[in-house]
Coordinates of N, CA and C in Angstrom, one line a residue:
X1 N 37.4 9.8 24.1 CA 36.5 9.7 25.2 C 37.2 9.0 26.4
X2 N 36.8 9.6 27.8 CA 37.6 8.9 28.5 C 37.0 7.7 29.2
X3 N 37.4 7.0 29.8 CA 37.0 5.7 30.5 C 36.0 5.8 31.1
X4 N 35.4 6.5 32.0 CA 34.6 6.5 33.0 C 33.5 6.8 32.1
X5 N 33.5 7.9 31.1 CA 32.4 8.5 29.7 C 32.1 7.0 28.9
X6 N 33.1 6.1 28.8 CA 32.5 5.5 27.9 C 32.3 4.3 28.6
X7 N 32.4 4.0 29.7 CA 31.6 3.1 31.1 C 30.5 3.2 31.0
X8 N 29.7 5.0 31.2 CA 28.8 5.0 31.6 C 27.9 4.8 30.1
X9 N 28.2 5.3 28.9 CA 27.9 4.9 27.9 C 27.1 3.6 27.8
X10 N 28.5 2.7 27.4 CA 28.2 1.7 27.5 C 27.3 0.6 28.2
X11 N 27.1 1.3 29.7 CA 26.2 0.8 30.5 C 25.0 1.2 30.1
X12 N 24.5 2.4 29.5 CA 23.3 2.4 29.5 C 22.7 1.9 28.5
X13 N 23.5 1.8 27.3 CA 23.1 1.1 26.1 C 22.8 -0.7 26.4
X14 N 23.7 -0.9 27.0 CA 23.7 -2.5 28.0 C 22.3 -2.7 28.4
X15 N 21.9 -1.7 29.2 CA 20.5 -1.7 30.2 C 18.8 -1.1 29.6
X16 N 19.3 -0.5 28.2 CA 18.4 -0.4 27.4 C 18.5 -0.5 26.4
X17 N 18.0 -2.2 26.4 CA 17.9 -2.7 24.7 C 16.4 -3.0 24.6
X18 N 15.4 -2.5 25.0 CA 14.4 -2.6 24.5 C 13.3 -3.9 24.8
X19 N 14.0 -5.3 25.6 CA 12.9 -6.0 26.3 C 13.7 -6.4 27.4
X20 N 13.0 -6.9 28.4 CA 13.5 -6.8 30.2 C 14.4 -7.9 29.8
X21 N 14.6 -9.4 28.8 CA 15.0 -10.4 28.7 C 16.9 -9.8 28.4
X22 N 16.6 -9.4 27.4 CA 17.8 -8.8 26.7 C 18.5 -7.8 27.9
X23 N 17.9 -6.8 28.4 CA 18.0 -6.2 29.7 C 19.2 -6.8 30.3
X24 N 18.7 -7.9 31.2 CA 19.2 -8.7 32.1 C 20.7 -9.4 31.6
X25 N 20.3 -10.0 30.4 CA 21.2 -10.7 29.8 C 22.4 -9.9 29.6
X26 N 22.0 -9.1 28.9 CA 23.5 -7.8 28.3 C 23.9 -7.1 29.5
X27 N 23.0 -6.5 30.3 CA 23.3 -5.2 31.3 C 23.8 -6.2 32.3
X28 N 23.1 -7.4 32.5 CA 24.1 -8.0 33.6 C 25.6 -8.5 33.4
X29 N 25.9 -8.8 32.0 CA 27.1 -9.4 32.0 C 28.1 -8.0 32.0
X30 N 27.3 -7.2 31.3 CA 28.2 -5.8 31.3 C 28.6 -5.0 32.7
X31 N 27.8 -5.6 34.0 CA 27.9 -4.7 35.3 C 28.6 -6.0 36.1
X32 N 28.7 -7.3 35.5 CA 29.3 -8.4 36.3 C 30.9 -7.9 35.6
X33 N 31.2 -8.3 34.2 CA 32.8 -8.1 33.6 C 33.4 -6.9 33.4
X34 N 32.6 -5.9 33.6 CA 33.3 -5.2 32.5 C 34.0 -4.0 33.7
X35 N 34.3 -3.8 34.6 CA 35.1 -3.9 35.9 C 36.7 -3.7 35.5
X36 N 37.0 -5.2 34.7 CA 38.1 -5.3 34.5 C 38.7 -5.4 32.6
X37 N 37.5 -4.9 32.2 CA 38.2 -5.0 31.0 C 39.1 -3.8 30.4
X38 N 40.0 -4.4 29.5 CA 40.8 -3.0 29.0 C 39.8 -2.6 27.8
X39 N 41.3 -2.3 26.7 CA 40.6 -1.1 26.0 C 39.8 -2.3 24.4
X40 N 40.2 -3.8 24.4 CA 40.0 -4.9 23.5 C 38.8 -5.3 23.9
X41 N 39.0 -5.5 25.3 CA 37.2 -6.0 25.5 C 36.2 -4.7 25.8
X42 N 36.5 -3.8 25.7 CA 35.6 -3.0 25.5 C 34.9 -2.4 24.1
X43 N 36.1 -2.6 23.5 CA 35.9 -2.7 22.0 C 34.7 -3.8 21.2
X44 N 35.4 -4.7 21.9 CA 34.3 -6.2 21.8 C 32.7 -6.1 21.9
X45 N 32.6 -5.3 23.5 CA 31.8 -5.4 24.1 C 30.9 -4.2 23.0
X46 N 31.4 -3.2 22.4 CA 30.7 -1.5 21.9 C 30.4 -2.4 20.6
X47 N 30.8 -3.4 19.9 CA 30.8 -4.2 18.6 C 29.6 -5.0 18.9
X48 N 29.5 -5.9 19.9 CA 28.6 -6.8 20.2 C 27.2 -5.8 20.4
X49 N 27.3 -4.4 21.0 CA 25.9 -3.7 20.7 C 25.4 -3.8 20.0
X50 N 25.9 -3.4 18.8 CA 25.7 -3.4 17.3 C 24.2 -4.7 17.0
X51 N 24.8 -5.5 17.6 CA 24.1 -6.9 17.1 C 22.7 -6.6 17.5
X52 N 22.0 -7.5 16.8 CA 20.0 -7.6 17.1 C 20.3 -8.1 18.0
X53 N 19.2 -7.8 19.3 CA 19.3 -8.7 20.6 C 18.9 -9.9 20.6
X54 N 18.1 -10.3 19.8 CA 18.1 -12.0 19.4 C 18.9 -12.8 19.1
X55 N 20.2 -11.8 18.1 CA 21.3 -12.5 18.3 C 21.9 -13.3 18.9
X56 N 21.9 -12.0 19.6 CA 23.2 -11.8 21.0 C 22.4 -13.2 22.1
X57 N 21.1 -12.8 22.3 CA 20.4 -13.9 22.7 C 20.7 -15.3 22.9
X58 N 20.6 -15.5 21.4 CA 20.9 -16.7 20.8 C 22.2 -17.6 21.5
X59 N 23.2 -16.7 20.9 CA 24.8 -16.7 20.9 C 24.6 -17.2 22.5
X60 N 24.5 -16.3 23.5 CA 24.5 -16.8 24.9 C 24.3 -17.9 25.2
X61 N 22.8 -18.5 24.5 CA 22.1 -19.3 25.1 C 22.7 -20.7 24.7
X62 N 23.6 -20.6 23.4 CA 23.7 -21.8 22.7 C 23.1 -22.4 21.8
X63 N 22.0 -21.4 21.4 CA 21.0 -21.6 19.5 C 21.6 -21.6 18.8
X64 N 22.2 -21.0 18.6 CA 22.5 -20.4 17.3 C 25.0 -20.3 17.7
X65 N 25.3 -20.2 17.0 CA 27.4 -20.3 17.4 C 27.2 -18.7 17.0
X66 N 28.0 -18.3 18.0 CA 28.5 -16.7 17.5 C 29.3 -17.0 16.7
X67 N 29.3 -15.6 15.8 CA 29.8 -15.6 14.4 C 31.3 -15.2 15.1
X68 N 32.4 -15.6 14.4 CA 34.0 -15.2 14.5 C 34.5 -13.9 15.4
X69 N 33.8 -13.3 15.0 CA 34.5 -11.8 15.4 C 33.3 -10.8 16.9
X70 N 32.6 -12.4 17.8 CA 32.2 -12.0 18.7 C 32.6 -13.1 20.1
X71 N 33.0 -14.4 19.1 CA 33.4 -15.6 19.5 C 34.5 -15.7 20.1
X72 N 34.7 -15.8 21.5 CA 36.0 -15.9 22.0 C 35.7 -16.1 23.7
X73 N 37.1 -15.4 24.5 CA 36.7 -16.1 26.2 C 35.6 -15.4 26.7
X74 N 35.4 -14.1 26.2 CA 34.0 -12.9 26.6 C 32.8 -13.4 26.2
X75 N 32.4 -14.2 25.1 CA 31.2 -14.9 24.5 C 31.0 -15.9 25.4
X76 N 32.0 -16.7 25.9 CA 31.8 -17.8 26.8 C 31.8 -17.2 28.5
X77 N 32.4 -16.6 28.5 CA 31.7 -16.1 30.1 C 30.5 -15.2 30.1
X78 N 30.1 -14.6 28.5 CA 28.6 -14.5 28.3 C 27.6 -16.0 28.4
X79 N 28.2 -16.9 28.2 CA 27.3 -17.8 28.3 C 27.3 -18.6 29.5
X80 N 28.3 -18.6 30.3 CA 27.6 -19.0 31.7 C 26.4 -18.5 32.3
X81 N 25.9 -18.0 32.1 CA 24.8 -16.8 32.7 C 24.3 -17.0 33.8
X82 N 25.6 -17.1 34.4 CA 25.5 -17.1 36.1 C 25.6 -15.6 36.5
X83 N 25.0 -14.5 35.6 CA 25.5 -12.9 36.1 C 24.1 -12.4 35.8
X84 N 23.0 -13.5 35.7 CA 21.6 -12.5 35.4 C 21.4 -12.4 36.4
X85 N 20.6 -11.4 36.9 CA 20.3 -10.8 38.0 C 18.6 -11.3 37.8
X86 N 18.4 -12.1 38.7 CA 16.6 -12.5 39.3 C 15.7 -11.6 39.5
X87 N 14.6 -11.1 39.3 CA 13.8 -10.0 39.5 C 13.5 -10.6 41.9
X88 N 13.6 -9.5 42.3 CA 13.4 -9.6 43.6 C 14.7 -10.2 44.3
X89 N 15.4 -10.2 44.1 CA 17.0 -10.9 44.6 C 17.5 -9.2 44.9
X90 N 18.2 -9.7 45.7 CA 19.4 -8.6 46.6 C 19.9 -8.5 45.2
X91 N 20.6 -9.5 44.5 CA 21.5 -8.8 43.1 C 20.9 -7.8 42.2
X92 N 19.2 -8.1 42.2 CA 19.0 -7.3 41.0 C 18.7 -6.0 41.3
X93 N 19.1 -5.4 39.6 CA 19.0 -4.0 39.7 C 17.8 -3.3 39.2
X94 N 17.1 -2.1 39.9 CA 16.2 -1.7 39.3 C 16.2 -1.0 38.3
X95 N 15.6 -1.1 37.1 CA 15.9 -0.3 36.0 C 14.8 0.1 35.2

């Protein structure tokens, strides 16, 4: 699949996980990073779908430690979460 196919992919699975919280959380870090990732953090990123969004949630927020094989510099610039987009802000997107 080529780059741009699995961008767009990827993005929409990002932007529809099923509650506006998780939404924001995943679809934002995925339309803030993923810009510049190669073919590892992309990999990362299609692996980290997989996960319950409470998880992933979690992991972000600092509940719960990502498990090894999501844990790394992408999990922590997942947790800055200076990339959610505010409902009514110029940044956010409608979806």
């Amino acid at each position: 699949m080529d780059r741009a196919h699995l961008l767009k992919r990827l993005g929409f699975r990002a932007w529809h996980r099923g509650t506006r919280e998780a939404d924001y959380l995943i679809g934002g870090f995925f339309d803030r990073y993923s810009p510049g990732w190669g073919e590892a953090e992309l990999a990362w990123f299609e692996a980290l779908l997989v996960e319950d969004d409470v998880d992933v949630m979690a992991w972000a927020m600092g509940v719960k430690p990502a498990p090894e094989a999501h844990d790394g510099p992408l999990m922590r610039a997942m947790q800055t979460l200076d990339y959610v987009p505010l409902p009514g802000t110029p940044a956010s997107r409608a979806h």
